[in-house]
Coordinates of C-alpha atoms in Angstrom, one line a residue:
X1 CA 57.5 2.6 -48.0
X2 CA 54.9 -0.5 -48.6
X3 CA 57.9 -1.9 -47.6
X4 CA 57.8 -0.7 -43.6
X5 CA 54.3 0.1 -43.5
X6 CA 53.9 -4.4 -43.6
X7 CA 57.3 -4.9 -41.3
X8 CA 55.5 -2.3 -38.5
X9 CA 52.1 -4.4 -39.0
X10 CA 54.1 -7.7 -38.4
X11 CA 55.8 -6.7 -35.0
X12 CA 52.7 -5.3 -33.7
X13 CA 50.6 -8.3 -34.9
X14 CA 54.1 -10.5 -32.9
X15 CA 53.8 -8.4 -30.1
X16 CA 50.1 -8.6 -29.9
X17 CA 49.8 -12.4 -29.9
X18 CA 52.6 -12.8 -27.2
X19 CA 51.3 -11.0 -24.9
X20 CA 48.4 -13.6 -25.1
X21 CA 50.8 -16.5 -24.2
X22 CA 49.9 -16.0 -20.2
X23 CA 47.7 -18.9 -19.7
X24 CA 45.6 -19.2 -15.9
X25 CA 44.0 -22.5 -14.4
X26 CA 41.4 -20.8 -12.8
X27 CA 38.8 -19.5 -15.9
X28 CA 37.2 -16.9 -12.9
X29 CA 40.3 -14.4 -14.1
X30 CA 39.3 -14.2 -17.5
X31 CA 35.0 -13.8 -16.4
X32 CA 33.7 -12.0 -13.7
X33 CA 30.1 -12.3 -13.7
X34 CA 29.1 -8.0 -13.1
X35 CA 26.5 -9.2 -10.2
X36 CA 22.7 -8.3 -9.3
X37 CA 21.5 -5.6 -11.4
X38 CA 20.7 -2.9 -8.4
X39 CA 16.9 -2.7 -8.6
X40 CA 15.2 0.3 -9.6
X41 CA 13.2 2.0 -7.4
X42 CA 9.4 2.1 -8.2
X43 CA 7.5 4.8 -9.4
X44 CA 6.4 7.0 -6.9
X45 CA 2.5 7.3 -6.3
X46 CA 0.0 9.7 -5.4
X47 CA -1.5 8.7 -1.8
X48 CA -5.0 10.2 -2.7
X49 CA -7.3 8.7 -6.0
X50 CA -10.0 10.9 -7.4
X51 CA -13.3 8.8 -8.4
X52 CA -16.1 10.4 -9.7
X53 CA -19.1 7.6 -8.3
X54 CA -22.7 7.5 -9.3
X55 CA -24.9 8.0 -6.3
X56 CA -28.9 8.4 -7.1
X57 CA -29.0 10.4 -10.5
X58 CA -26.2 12.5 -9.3
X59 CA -22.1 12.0 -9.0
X60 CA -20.3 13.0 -6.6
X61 CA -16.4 13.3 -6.5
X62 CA -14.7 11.5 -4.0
X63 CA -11.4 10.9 -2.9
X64 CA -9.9 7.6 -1.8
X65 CA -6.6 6.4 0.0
X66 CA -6.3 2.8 0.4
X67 CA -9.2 2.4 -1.2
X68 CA -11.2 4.2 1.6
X69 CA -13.4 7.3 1.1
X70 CA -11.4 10.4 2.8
X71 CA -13.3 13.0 1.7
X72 CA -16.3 13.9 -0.1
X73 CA -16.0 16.8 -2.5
X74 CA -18.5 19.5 -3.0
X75 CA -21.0 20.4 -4.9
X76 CA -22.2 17.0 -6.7
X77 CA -22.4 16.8 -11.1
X78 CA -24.8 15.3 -13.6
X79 CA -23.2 12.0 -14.2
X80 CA -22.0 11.1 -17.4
X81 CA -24.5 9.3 -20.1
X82 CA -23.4 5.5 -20.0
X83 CA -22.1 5.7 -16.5
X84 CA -24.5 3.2 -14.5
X85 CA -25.8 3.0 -10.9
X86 CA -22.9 1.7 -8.6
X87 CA -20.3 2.3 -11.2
X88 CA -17.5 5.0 -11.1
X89 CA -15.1 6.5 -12.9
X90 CA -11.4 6.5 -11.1
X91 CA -8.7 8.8 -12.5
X92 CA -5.8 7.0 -13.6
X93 CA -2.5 9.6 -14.6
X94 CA -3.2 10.6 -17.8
X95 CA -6.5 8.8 -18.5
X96 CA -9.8 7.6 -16.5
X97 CA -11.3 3.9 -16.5
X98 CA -14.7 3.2 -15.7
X99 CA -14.5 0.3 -13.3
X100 CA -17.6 -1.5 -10.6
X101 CA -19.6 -2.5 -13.0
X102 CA -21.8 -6.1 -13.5
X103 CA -19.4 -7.2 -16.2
X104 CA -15.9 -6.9 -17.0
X105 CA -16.5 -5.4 -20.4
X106 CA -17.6 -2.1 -18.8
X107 CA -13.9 -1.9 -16.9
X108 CA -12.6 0.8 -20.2
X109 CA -10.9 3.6 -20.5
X110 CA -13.3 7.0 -20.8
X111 CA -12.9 10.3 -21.4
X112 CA -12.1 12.0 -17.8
X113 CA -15.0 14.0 -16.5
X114 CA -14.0 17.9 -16.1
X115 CA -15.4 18.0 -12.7
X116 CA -12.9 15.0 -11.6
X117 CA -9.6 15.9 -13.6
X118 CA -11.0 19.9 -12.2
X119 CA -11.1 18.6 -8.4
X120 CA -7.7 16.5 -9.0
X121 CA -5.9 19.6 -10.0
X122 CA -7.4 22.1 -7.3
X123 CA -6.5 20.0 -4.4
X124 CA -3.2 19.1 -5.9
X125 CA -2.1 23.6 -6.4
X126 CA -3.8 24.0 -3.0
X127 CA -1.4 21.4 -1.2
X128 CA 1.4 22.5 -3.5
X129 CA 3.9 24.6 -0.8
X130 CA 3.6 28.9 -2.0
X131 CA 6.3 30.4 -3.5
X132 CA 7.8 32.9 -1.5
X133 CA 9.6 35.1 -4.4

């Protein structure tokens, strides 16, 4: 049984290597490079950017597209602690940064103001088209 188990092994292993006899002049049959990898589309981005910006010793929400002030929101909030005159806070996703300031070790991350992640999510349901069921 060993026997045919080792003579079926050999002919396979015979017919295996033969088949590898065909030899080709031009190595471009034996490689195809796959081509460009198709590039992926980028992430697609809110138009509008919330910014919560210190004006006098109040803040008022604002929101930008292009970097232009659109819109004003109403009413204006007590500014957060360290937030200093000129600076603002811009929401970013999931997080805000604190960016305009004198120096660039005041561009951090900070904990998003209600009133800005609040004013983000009301325009956002109000534009959002109503469910008809």
């Amino acid at each position: 049984m060993a026997r045919g188990g080792l003579i079926l092994a050999c002919a396979t292993f015979v017919a295996w290597t033969s088949a590898c006899d065909e030899t080709t002049s031009d190595p471009s049959v034996l490689w195809r490079p796959a081509g460009p990898v198709p590039s992926l589309s980028a992430p697609i981005r809110p138009l509008d950017r919330y910014v919560m910006a210190k004006r006098d010793e109040r803040c008022v929400v604002e929101v930008l597209r292009d970097d232009v002030v659109v819109e004003t929101l109403e009413p204006d909030y007590a500014c957060p602690r360290d937030l200093e005159m000129g600076e603002r806070i811009r929401l970013t996703g999931m997080v805000c940064m604190r960016e305009g300031g004198e120096s660039a070790e005041r561009n951090v991350p900070v904990v998003c103001p209600n009133p800005l992640t609040n004013a983000e999510r009301d325009r956002r349901k109000a534009a959002a088209p109503k469910d008809g069921g």
